[in-house]
Each structure stands twice: as C-alpha cells, then as structure tokens.
Protein backbone atom coordinates (compact mmCIF):
# COMPACT_ATOMS: atom_id res chain seq x y z
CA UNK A 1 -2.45 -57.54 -32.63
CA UNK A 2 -1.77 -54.68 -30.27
CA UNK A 3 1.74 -53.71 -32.88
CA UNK A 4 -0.91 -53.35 -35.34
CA UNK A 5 -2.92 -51.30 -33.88
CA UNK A 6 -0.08 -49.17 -32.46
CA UNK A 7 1.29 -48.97 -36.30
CA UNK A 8 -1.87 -48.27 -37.53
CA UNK A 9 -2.66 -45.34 -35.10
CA UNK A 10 0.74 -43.98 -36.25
CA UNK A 11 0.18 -44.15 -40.04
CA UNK A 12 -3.88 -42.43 -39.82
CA UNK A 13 -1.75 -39.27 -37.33
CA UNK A 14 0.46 -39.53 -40.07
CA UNK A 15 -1.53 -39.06 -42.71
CA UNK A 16 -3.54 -36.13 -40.88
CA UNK A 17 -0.31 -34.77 -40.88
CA UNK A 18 0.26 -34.80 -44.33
CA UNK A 19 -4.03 -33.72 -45.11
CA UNK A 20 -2.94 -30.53 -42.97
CA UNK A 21 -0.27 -29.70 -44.94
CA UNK A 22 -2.02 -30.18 -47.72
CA UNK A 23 -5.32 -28.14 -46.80
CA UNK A 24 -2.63 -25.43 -46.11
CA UNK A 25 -0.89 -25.46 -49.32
CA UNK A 26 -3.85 -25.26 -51.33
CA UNK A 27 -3.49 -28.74 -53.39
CA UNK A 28 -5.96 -31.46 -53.49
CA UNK A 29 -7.36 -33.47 -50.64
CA UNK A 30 -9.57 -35.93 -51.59
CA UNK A 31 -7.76 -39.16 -51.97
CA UNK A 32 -5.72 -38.30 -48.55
CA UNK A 33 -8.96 -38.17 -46.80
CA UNK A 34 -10.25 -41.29 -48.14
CA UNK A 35 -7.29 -43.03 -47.41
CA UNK A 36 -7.66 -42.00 -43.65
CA UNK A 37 -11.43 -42.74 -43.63
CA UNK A 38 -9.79 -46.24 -44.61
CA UNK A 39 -7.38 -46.63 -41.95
CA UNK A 40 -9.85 -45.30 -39.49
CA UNK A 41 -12.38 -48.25 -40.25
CA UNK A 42 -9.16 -50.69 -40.22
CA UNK A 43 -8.13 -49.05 -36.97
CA UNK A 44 -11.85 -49.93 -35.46
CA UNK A 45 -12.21 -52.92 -36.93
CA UNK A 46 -8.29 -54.22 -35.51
CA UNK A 47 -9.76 -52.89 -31.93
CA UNK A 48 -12.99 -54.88 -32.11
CA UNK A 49 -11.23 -58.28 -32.81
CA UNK A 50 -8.63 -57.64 -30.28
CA UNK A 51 -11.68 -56.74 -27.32
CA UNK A 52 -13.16 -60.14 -28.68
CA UNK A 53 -10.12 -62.18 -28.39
CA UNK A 54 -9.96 -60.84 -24.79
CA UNK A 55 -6.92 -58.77 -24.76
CA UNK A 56 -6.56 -56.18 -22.20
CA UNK A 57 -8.45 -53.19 -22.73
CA UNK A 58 -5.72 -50.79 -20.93
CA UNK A 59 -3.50 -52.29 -23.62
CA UNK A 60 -5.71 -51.88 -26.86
CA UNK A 61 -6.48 -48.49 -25.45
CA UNK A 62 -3.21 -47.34 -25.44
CA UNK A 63 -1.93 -48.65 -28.56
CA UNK A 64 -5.12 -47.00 -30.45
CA UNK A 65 -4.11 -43.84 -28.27
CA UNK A 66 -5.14 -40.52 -30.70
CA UNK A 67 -6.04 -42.35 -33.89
CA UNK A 68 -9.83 -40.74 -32.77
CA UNK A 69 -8.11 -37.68 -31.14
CA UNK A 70 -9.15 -34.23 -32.37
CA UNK A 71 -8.81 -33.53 -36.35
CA UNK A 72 -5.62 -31.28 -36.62
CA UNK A 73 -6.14 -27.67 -37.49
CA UNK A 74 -7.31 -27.32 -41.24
CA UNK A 75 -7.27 -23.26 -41.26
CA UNK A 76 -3.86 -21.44 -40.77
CA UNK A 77 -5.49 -19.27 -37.99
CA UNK A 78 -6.45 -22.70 -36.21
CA UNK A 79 -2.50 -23.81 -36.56
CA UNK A 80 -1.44 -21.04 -35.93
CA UNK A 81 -3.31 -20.85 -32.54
CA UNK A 82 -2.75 -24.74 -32.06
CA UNK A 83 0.96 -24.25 -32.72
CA UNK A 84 1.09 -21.22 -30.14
CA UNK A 85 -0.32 -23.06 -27.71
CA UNK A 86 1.86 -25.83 -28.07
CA UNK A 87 4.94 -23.72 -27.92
CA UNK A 88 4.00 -21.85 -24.73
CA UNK A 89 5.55 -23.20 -21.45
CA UNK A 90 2.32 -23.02 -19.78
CA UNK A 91 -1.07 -21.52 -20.28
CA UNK A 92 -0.99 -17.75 -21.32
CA UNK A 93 2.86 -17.75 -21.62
CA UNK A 94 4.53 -15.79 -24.35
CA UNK A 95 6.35 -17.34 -27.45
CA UNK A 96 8.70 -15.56 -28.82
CA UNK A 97 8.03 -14.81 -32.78
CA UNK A 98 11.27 -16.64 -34.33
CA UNK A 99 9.61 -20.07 -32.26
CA UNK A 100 6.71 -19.53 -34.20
CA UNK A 101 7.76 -19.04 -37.33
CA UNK A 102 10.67 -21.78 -37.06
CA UNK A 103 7.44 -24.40 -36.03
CA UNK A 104 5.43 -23.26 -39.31
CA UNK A 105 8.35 -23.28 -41.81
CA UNK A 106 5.33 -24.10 -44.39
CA UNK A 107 3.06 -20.77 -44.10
CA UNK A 108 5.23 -17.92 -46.21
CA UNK A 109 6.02 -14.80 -43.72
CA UNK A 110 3.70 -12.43 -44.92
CA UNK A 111 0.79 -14.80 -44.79
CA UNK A 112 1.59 -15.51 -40.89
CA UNK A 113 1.84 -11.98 -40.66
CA UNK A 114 -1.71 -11.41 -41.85
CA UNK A 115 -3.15 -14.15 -39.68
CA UNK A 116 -1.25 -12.93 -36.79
CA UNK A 117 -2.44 -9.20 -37.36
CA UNK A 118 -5.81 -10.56 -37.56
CA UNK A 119 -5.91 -13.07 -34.95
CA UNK A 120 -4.44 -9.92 -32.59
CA UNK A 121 -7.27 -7.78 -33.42
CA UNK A 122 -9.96 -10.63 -33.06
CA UNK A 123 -8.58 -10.88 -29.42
CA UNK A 124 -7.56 -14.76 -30.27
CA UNK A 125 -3.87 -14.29 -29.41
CA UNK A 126 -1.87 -11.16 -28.18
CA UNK A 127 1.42 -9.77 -29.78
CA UNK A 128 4.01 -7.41 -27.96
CA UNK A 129 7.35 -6.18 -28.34
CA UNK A 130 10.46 -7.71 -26.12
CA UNK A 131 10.75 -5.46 -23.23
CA UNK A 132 14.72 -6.48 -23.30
CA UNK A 133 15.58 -5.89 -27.10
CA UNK A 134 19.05 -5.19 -25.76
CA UNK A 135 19.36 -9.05 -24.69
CA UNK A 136 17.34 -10.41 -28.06
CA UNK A 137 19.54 -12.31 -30.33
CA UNK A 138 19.39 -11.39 -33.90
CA UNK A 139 16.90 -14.34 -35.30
CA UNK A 140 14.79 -13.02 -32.61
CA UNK A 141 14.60 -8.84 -34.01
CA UNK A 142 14.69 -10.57 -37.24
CA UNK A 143 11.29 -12.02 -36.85
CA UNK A 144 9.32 -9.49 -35.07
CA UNK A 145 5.75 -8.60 -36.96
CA UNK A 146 5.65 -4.30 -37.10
CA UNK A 147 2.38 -3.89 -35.91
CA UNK A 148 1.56 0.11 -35.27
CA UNK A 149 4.61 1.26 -36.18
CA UNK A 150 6.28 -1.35 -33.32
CA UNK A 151 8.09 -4.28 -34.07
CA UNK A 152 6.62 -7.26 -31.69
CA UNK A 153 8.50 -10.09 -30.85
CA UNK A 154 6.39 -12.07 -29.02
CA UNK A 155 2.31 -13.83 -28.65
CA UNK A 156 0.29 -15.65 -26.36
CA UNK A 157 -2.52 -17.45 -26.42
CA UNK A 158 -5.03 -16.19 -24.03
C-alpha cells in the first residue's frame, strides 16, 4: 500500500512536470490535466484506505509527500523566478546567467531575455554584471543579457 502511494505521488509530480512544459510550449493541455485530476483522486482515495487499515500515518504521510504540494509555475516569469530561486545558494544570492539558462534549456534565449528584462524592471528579480569578468569563463560572458548598454551576468531573487 504505502509503494503505491509513493509511485503514485511520483507519476501525478511527473505529470505536472510534463503540464509545465507543456503550458510553456504553447501545445494543448487538457487531457494532461485530466489525467492528473485522475491520479490525484487515486492518490486520496489509496491514502484513505491505508488510514483505515491502520497504517502509520508518519508513513502514509511521507510516501504521499508533494502529490498536494504547490502547482508548478505555469507562466515563464513564475519559472523563471521559481527556477532562480532554486538555483541560489541561499536567499538573495546571485546566480550566475549561464545556470539559468542551462536549468531552462526549454524557453528560447530571447524569450528569457524579455522575461528577465521585465521581471528586472518590475523589481521581481535583479540583474548585474560580474564584477570579475577577468575570472568569468567563456559560457559565462557568453550568456550575459545586455541590459543598458551592459552585459549582466548574474540575478537574484530578492
């Protein structure tokens, strides 16, 4: 019972996965998200039967662990927020710009460029230029945004 539900939690994070992708590429969503309003009802259904058969409810509990988390982002200014703030070491720490666009291999450069330009002036992240240029490795001048005439290498989340 608890496999179950650990396999079923996988497959619905899964398929959110694959909904995000999809949101972000533009094709059709419809039958993904009604096959993880499915799962979801199997998921609570699987964790009902296993509290009435009198398994632990640490156990369940962790086996069911983010099937009911927060959806993922479903606008690329949301991942691309979500995905900074994943990257970053800590709270408020910088990521450099080849990270970021290395993690999000699926939005095209110019359109992260646009969301990071407006994300920057919406105050949501911050961009600057490496300080150290001398010390940046290629990939890393390679993927600086030119924001006001600057290349910037590097955003935070504040």
């Amino acid at each position: 019972m608890i496999q179950g539900i650990a396999t079923t939690a996988r497959q619905i994070a899964d398929m959110e996965a694959d909904l995000a992708a999809r949101r972000l590429a533009g094709r059709p969503t419809r039958l993904a998200e009604t096959r993880i309003a499915t799962a979801r009802q199997a998921l609570a259904h699987l964790v009902d039967v296993a509290h009435e058969g009198g398994l632990p409810a640490a156990e369940i509990e962790a086996a069911a662990q983010g099937w009911d988390a927060e959806p993922e982002p479903t606008t690329v200014d949301d991942l691309v927020v979500a995905t900074v703030t994943e990257l970053a070491a800590e709270a408020g720490a910088w990521v450099h710009m080849v990270r970021l666009r290395t993690a999000l291999p699926q939005v095209p450069r110019a359109a992260l460029d646009d969301v990071l330009r407006r994300l920057d002036r919406g105050s949501r992240v911050v961009i600057a230029p490496e300080s150290a240029q001398w010390c940046a490795t290629a990939d890393e001048l390679a993927a600086a945004i030119r924001i006001g005439g600057q290349d910037k290498h590097l955003v935070c989340v504040e």
